[in-house]
């Protein structure tokens, strides 16, 4: 791999990956990249940036955990439940915080939905996400690239089981539609659809039917402000020990469940 000059960016000094791993000054690494190979960047504390071409989040995280660094990584941290479990076990062995970013849970839309579903008995529901074309080679299988929507459903309605999944593709038209049928623990049906292609606007369309009424589509609930900063604040709270073991266990269980579901969906479609 050909190296490149580590110049300053906005007056911030870059250092090599090797220097970041060995430096006693670097205590925390932010890992942000596509789920498959590309040039990802790792933001570190103490005013430094590290750049490196690395194939997978998994490799990045293991390197920094083994070097004794805390980690904030974008979702999904891996493309399998087993790999994520392995990383968490390593973090626990090293006594380090491994935080997977989930800004979708800090959005105004999710806060609205959370209030709307509390105490209500679901009869059936659906969530459709539309957007422009996305390269699977870069962003992974749709169940992983769209895992934030799956996280919404699991966070709102609890652990889900997979009933069926179908993937329709027309690569010559850059079109893809994934239809996933899920069930809640009470056997209530939920349908999750990811549809992407030219001309499709980025949008969410939802329909939740309860015994007490229905919720059709998302009202205007305001602008999402500083959600990435809010997620960083959650990370800092973990570093300061302000999250209970119970809270951390619930979060870990949700993340692993969503990764397992995404894997099962991929298997069903392939």
Tab-separated table of C-alpha atoms in Angstrom:
chain	number	residue	atom	x	y	z
A	1	UNK	CA	0.000	0.000	0.000
A	2	UNK	CA	1.385	3.368	-0.999
A	3	UNK	CA	1.652	5.843	1.838
A	4	UNK	CA	0.703	9.481	1.638
A	5	UNK	CA	1.831	12.698	3.224
A	6	UNK	CA	0.446	13.259	6.713
A	7	UNK	CA	-0.260	16.938	6.309
A	8	UNK	CA	-2.225	19.136	8.685
A	9	UNK	CA	-5.980	19.376	8.170
A	10	UNK	CA	-7.520	22.573	9.562
A	11	UNK	CA	-4.330	23.048	11.595
A	12	UNK	CA	-4.736	19.579	13.119
A	13	UNK	CA	-1.704	17.309	12.904
A	14	UNK	CA	-2.183	13.846	11.436
A	15	UNK	CA	-0.193	10.915	12.720
A	16	UNK	CA	0.219	7.391	11.393
A	17	UNK	CA	-1.855	4.478	12.616
A	18	UNK	CA	1.241	2.944	14.173
A	19	UNK	CA	1.978	6.138	16.122
A	20	UNK	CA	-1.632	6.367	17.297
A	21	UNK	CA	-1.598	2.775	18.530
A	22	UNK	CA	1.667	3.233	20.433
A	23	UNK	CA	1.101	6.761	21.748
A	24	UNK	CA	0.301	7.138	25.442
A	25	UNK	CA	-1.435	10.418	24.624
A	26	UNK	CA	-4.075	8.742	22.473
A	27	UNK	CA	-6.638	7.254	24.828
A	28	UNK	CA	-9.721	7.186	22.580
A	29	UNK	CA	-10.280	6.365	18.905
A	30	UNK	CA	-13.292	7.309	16.799
A	31	UNK	CA	-13.704	4.836	13.933
A	32	UNK	CA	-15.852	5.887	11.025
A	33	UNK	CA	-15.875	4.104	7.679
A	34	UNK	CA	-17.997	2.083	5.311
A	35	UNK	CA	-18.680	-1.421	6.524
A	36	UNK	CA	-16.487	-2.844	3.784
A	37	UNK	CA	-13.129	-1.598	2.559
A	38	UNK	CA	-12.444	2.052	1.848
A	39	UNK	CA	-10.256	4.799	3.244
A	40	UNK	CA	-11.678	5.260	6.694
A	41	UNK	CA	-10.714	7.870	9.148
A	42	UNK	CA	-10.105	7.575	12.830
A	43	UNK	CA	-10.505	10.664	14.909
A	44	UNK	CA	-8.576	10.629	18.143
A	45	UNK	CA	-8.574	12.851	21.179
A	46	UNK	CA	-5.777	15.356	21.853
A	47	UNK	CA	-6.212	17.137	18.529
A	48	UNK	CA	-4.915	14.515	16.129
A	49	UNK	CA	-6.231	12.698	13.083
A	50	UNK	CA	-5.190	9.277	11.860
A	51	UNK	CA	-5.784	8.049	8.294
A	52	UNK	CA	-5.334	4.511	7.022
A	53	UNK	CA	-6.805	2.189	4.418
A	54	UNK	CA	-8.237	-0.728	6.406
A	55	UNK	CA	-10.591	-3.428	5.205
A	56	UNK	CA	-13.001	-3.850	8.103
A	57	UNK	CA	-14.173	-2.162	11.290
A	58	UNK	CA	-13.309	-5.425	13.031
A	59	UNK	CA	-9.612	-5.015	12.292
A	60	UNK	CA	-9.594	-1.373	13.419
A	61	UNK	CA	-11.343	-2.098	16.675
A	62	UNK	CA	-9.151	-5.072	17.593
A	63	UNK	CA	-6.000	-3.047	16.940
A	64	UNK	CA	-7.060	-0.167	19.162
A	65	UNK	CA	-8.492	-2.350	21.927
A	66	UNK	CA	-5.307	-4.407	22.018
A	67	UNK	CA	-3.403	-1.112	22.277
A	68	UNK	CA	-5.514	-0.146	25.306
A	69	UNK	CA	-7.732	2.496	23.693
A	70	UNK	CA	-11.437	3.194	24.186
A	71	UNK	CA	-13.504	3.028	20.982
A	72	UNK	CA	-16.433	4.871	19.452
A	73	UNK	CA	-17.432	3.206	16.179
A	74	UNK	CA	-20.243	3.941	13.762
A	75	UNK	CA	-22.927	1.324	13.191
A	76	UNK	CA	-22.741	-1.446	12.257
A	77	UNK	CA	-19.458	-2.185	14.000
A	78	UNK	CA	-19.268	-5.519	12.148
A	79	UNK	CA	-21.265	-7.530	9.626
A	80	UNK	CA	-21.902	-10.444	11.985
A	81	UNK	CA	-23.143	-11.031	15.511
A	82	UNK	CA	-20.248	-13.372	16.315
A	83	UNK	CA	-17.641	-10.776	15.340
A	84	UNK	CA	-19.332	-8.099	17.454
A	85	UNK	CA	-19.532	-10.476	20.423
A	86	UNK	CA	-15.818	-11.193	20.035
A	87	UNK	CA	-15.000	-7.484	20.088
A	88	UNK	CA	-17.089	-6.852	23.194
A	89	UNK	CA	-15.389	-9.726	24.982
A	90	UNK	CA	-12.016	-8.230	24.065
A	91	UNK	CA	-13.131	-4.788	25.309
A	92	UNK	CA	-14.201	-6.333	28.611
A	93	UNK	CA	-10.880	-8.154	28.931
A	94	UNK	CA	-9.014	-4.890	28.343
A	95	UNK	CA	-11.322	-2.876	30.603
A	96	UNK	CA	-12.159	-0.471	27.767
A	97	UNK	CA	-15.371	1.123	26.529
A	98	UNK	CA	-16.609	-0.050	23.122
A	99	UNK	CA	-19.446	2.208	22.026
A	100	UNK	CA	-21.414	1.712	18.811
A	101	UNK	CA	-22.872	4.998	17.582
A	102	UNK	CA	-26.651	5.043	17.062
A	103	UNK	CA	-27.695	8.565	16.158
A	104	UNK	CA	-31.021	7.260	14.815
A	105	UNK	CA	-32.118	6.741	18.419
A	106	UNK	CA	-31.394	10.409	19.168
A	107	UNK	CA	-33.549	11.770	16.340
A	108	UNK	CA	-36.695	13.806	17.011
A	109	UNK	CA	-38.706	11.328	14.924
A	110	UNK	CA	-37.718	8.421	17.135
A	111	UNK	CA	-38.447	10.372	20.319
A	112	UNK	CA	-41.928	11.071	18.933
A	113	UNK	CA	-42.518	7.421	18.033
A	114	UNK	CA	-41.280	6.220	21.412
A	115	UNK	CA	-43.898	8.365	23.151
A	116	UNK	CA	-46.618	7.270	20.717
A	117	UNK	CA	-46.162	3.514	21.219
A	118	UNK	CA	-45.742	3.473	25.011
A	119	UNK	CA	-48.514	1.444	26.628
A	120	UNK	CA	-50.180	0.569	23.329
A	121	UNK	CA	-50.814	-2.938	22.028
A	122	UNK	CA	-49.591	-3.358	18.468
A	123	UNK	CA	-51.802	-5.182	15.968
A	124	UNK	CA	-49.608	-4.769	12.883
A	125	UNK	CA	-47.133	-2.320	11.421
A	126	UNK	CA	-44.877	-1.432	8.526
A	127	UNK	CA	-41.851	0.757	7.892
A	128	UNK	CA	-40.780	1.663	4.359
A	129	UNK	CA	-37.533	3.501	3.688
A	130	UNK	CA	-36.805	4.927	0.246
A	131	UNK	CA	-33.610	6.499	-1.088
A	132	UNK	CA	-31.384	6.792	-4.129
A	133	UNK	CA	-29.169	3.936	-5.365
A	134	UNK	CA	-26.573	2.475	-3.016
A	135	UNK	CA	-23.633	0.277	-3.992
A	136	UNK	CA	-23.823	-2.984	-2.050
A	137	UNK	CA	-20.107	-3.546	-2.629
A	138	UNK	CA	-19.386	-0.403	-0.620
A	139	UNK	CA	-22.168	-0.357	1.963
A	140	UNK	CA	-22.953	-4.036	2.478
A	141	UNK	CA	-26.165	-6.040	2.192
A	142	UNK	CA	-29.337	-3.903	2.615
A	143	UNK	CA	-30.166	-5.454	5.984
A	144	UNK	CA	-26.853	-4.039	7.263
A	145	UNK	CA	-26.782	-0.715	5.414
A	146	UNK	CA	-30.354	-0.177	6.669
A	147	UNK	CA	-29.794	-1.521	10.169
A	148	UNK	CA	-30.783	1.817	11.731
A	149	UNK	CA	-34.388	1.159	10.625
A	150	UNK	CA	-34.237	-2.325	12.112
A	151	UNK	CA	-32.909	-0.764	15.306
A	152	UNK	CA	-35.956	1.517	15.393
A	153	UNK	CA	-38.330	-1.440	15.166
A	154	UNK	CA	-36.507	-3.475	17.825
A	155	UNK	CA	-36.258	-0.460	20.146
A	156	UNK	CA	-39.979	0.270	19.742
A	157	UNK	CA	-41.441	-3.248	19.840
A	158	UNK	CA	-38.838	-5.513	21.443
A	159	UNK	CA	-36.989	-8.490	20.040
A	160	UNK	CA	-38.297	-9.727	16.703
A	161	UNK	CA	-38.269	-13.016	14.817
A	162	UNK	CA	-37.841	-13.402	11.071
A	163	UNK	CA	-40.757	-14.835	9.081
A	164	UNK	CA	-39.557	-14.235	5.519
A	165	UNK	CA	-37.361	-11.959	3.425
A	166	UNK	CA	-37.244	-11.272	-0.314
A	167	UNK	CA	-34.718	-9.217	-2.253
A	168	UNK	CA	-35.649	-7.873	-5.671
A	169	UNK	CA	-32.794	-6.437	-7.715
A	170	UNK	CA	-32.468	-4.882	-11.147
A	171	UNK	CA	-28.801	-3.962	-11.223
A	172	UNK	CA	-29.017	-2.561	-14.749
A	173	UNK	CA	-31.551	-0.029	-13.422
A	174	UNK	CA	-29.732	0.504	-10.095
A	175	UNK	CA	-32.936	-0.624	-8.366
A	176	UNK	CA	-33.299	-2.694	-5.208
A	177	UNK	CA	-36.224	-3.615	-2.962
A	178	UNK	CA	-35.905	-5.731	0.161
A	179	UNK	CA	-39.129	-6.836	1.865
A	180	UNK	CA	-38.794	-8.375	5.321
A	181	UNK	CA	-41.655	-9.884	7.317
A	182	UNK	CA	-41.057	-9.942	11.060
A	183	UNK	CA	-43.028	-10.897	14.168
A	184	UNK	CA	-43.034	-9.486	17.673
A	185	UNK	CA	-42.867	-11.766	20.687
A	186	UNK	CA	-46.697	-11.528	20.755
A	187	UNK	CA	-46.866	-12.758	17.130
A	188	UNK	CA	-47.832	-9.349	15.755
A	189	UNK	CA	-46.670	-8.798	12.146
A	190	UNK	CA	-44.206	-6.073	11.194
A	191	UNK	CA	-43.073	-5.415	7.636
A	192	UNK	CA	-39.787	-3.650	6.914
A	193	UNK	CA	-39.075	-2.503	3.361
A	194	UNK	CA	-35.907	-0.914	1.963
A	195	UNK	CA	-36.409	0.443	-1.562
A	196	UNK	CA	-33.635	2.243	-3.422
A	197	UNK	CA	-33.297	3.458	-6.968
A	198	UNK	CA	-32.955	6.499	-9.234
A	199	UNK	CA	-35.550	9.171	-8.554
A	200	UNK	CA	-36.521	7.851	-5.118
A	201	UNK	CA	-36.334	10.495	-2.420
A	202	UNK	CA	-34.882	9.760	0.991
A	203	UNK	CA	-37.940	9.260	3.168
A	204	UNK	CA	-39.611	7.056	5.769
A	205	UNK	CA	-43.194	5.888	5.444
A	206	UNK	CA	-44.676	4.155	8.458
A	207	UNK	CA	-47.993	2.637	9.462
A	208	UNK	CA	-48.590	1.281	12.949
A	209	UNK	CA	-52.000	-0.047	13.996
A	210	UNK	CA	-52.828	-0.452	17.673
A	211	UNK	CA	-55.942	-1.587	19.520
A	212	UNK	CA	-56.437	2.035	20.543
A	213	UNK	CA	-55.883	3.619	17.130
A	214	UNK	CA	-53.433	4.044	14.251
A	215	UNK	CA	-50.361	6.064	13.401
A	216	UNK	CA	-49.943	6.738	9.690
A	217	UNK	CA	-46.727	8.395	8.524
A	218	UNK	CA	-44.473	10.744	10.410
A	219	UNK	CA	-45.576	14.270	11.288
A	220	UNK	CA	-43.143	17.177	11.165
A	221	UNK	CA	-41.492	16.955	14.569
A	222	UNK	CA	-38.711	19.460	14.039
A	223	UNK	CA	-35.091	19.497	12.950
A	224	UNK	CA	-32.575	17.023	14.324
A	225	UNK	CA	-29.894	19.109	16.020
A	226	UNK	CA	-26.426	17.963	17.058
A	227	UNK	CA	-27.319	14.272	17.079
A	228	UNK	CA	-23.706	13.209	16.496
A	229	UNK	CA	-22.576	15.459	19.338
A	230	UNK	CA	-25.298	13.952	21.536
A	231	UNK	CA	-24.025	10.483	20.721
A	232	UNK	CA	-20.494	11.560	21.627
A	233	UNK	CA	-21.862	12.809	24.937
A	234	UNK	CA	-23.327	9.337	25.557
A	235	UNK	CA	-19.874	7.904	24.874
A	236	UNK	CA	-18.263	10.330	27.316
A	237	UNK	CA	-20.833	9.384	29.963
A	238	UNK	CA	-19.788	5.760	29.537
A	239	UNK	CA	-16.133	6.740	29.920
A	240	UNK	CA	-17.039	8.499	33.161
A	241	UNK	CA	-18.898	5.439	34.463
A	242	UNK	CA	-22.283	7.147	34.389
A	243	UNK	CA	-24.080	4.200	32.753
A	244	UNK	CA	-25.212	1.286	34.905
A	245	UNK	CA	-24.277	-2.299	34.105
A	246	UNK	CA	-27.952	-2.979	33.414
A	247	UNK	CA	-28.176	-0.142	30.871
A	248	UNK	CA	-25.025	-1.325	29.104
A	249	UNK	CA	-26.294	-4.915	29.020
A	250	UNK	CA	-29.640	-3.860	27.506
A	251	UNK	CA	-27.862	-1.842	24.805
A	252	UNK	CA	-25.474	-4.688	23.994
A	253	UNK	CA	-28.330	-7.180	23.768
A	254	UNK	CA	-30.227	-4.925	21.345
A	255	UNK	CA	-27.210	-4.382	19.093
A	256	UNK	CA	-26.366	-8.095	18.963
A	257	UNK	CA	-30.009	-8.984	18.277
A	258	UNK	CA	-30.164	-6.543	15.355
A	259	UNK	CA	-26.939	-7.940	13.898
A	260	UNK	CA	-28.302	-11.476	14.229
A	261	UNK	CA	-31.533	-10.463	12.478
A	262	UNK	CA	-29.602	-8.755	9.676
A	263	UNK	CA	-27.551	-11.926	9.185
A	264	UNK	CA	-30.678	-14.098	9.083
A	265	UNK	CA	-32.304	-11.754	6.577
A	266	UNK	CA	-29.244	-11.933	4.328
A	267	UNK	CA	-29.234	-15.738	4.506
A	268	UNK	CA	-32.923	-15.822	3.633
A	269	UNK	CA	-32.431	-13.583	0.595
A	270	UNK	CA	-29.327	-15.307	-0.797
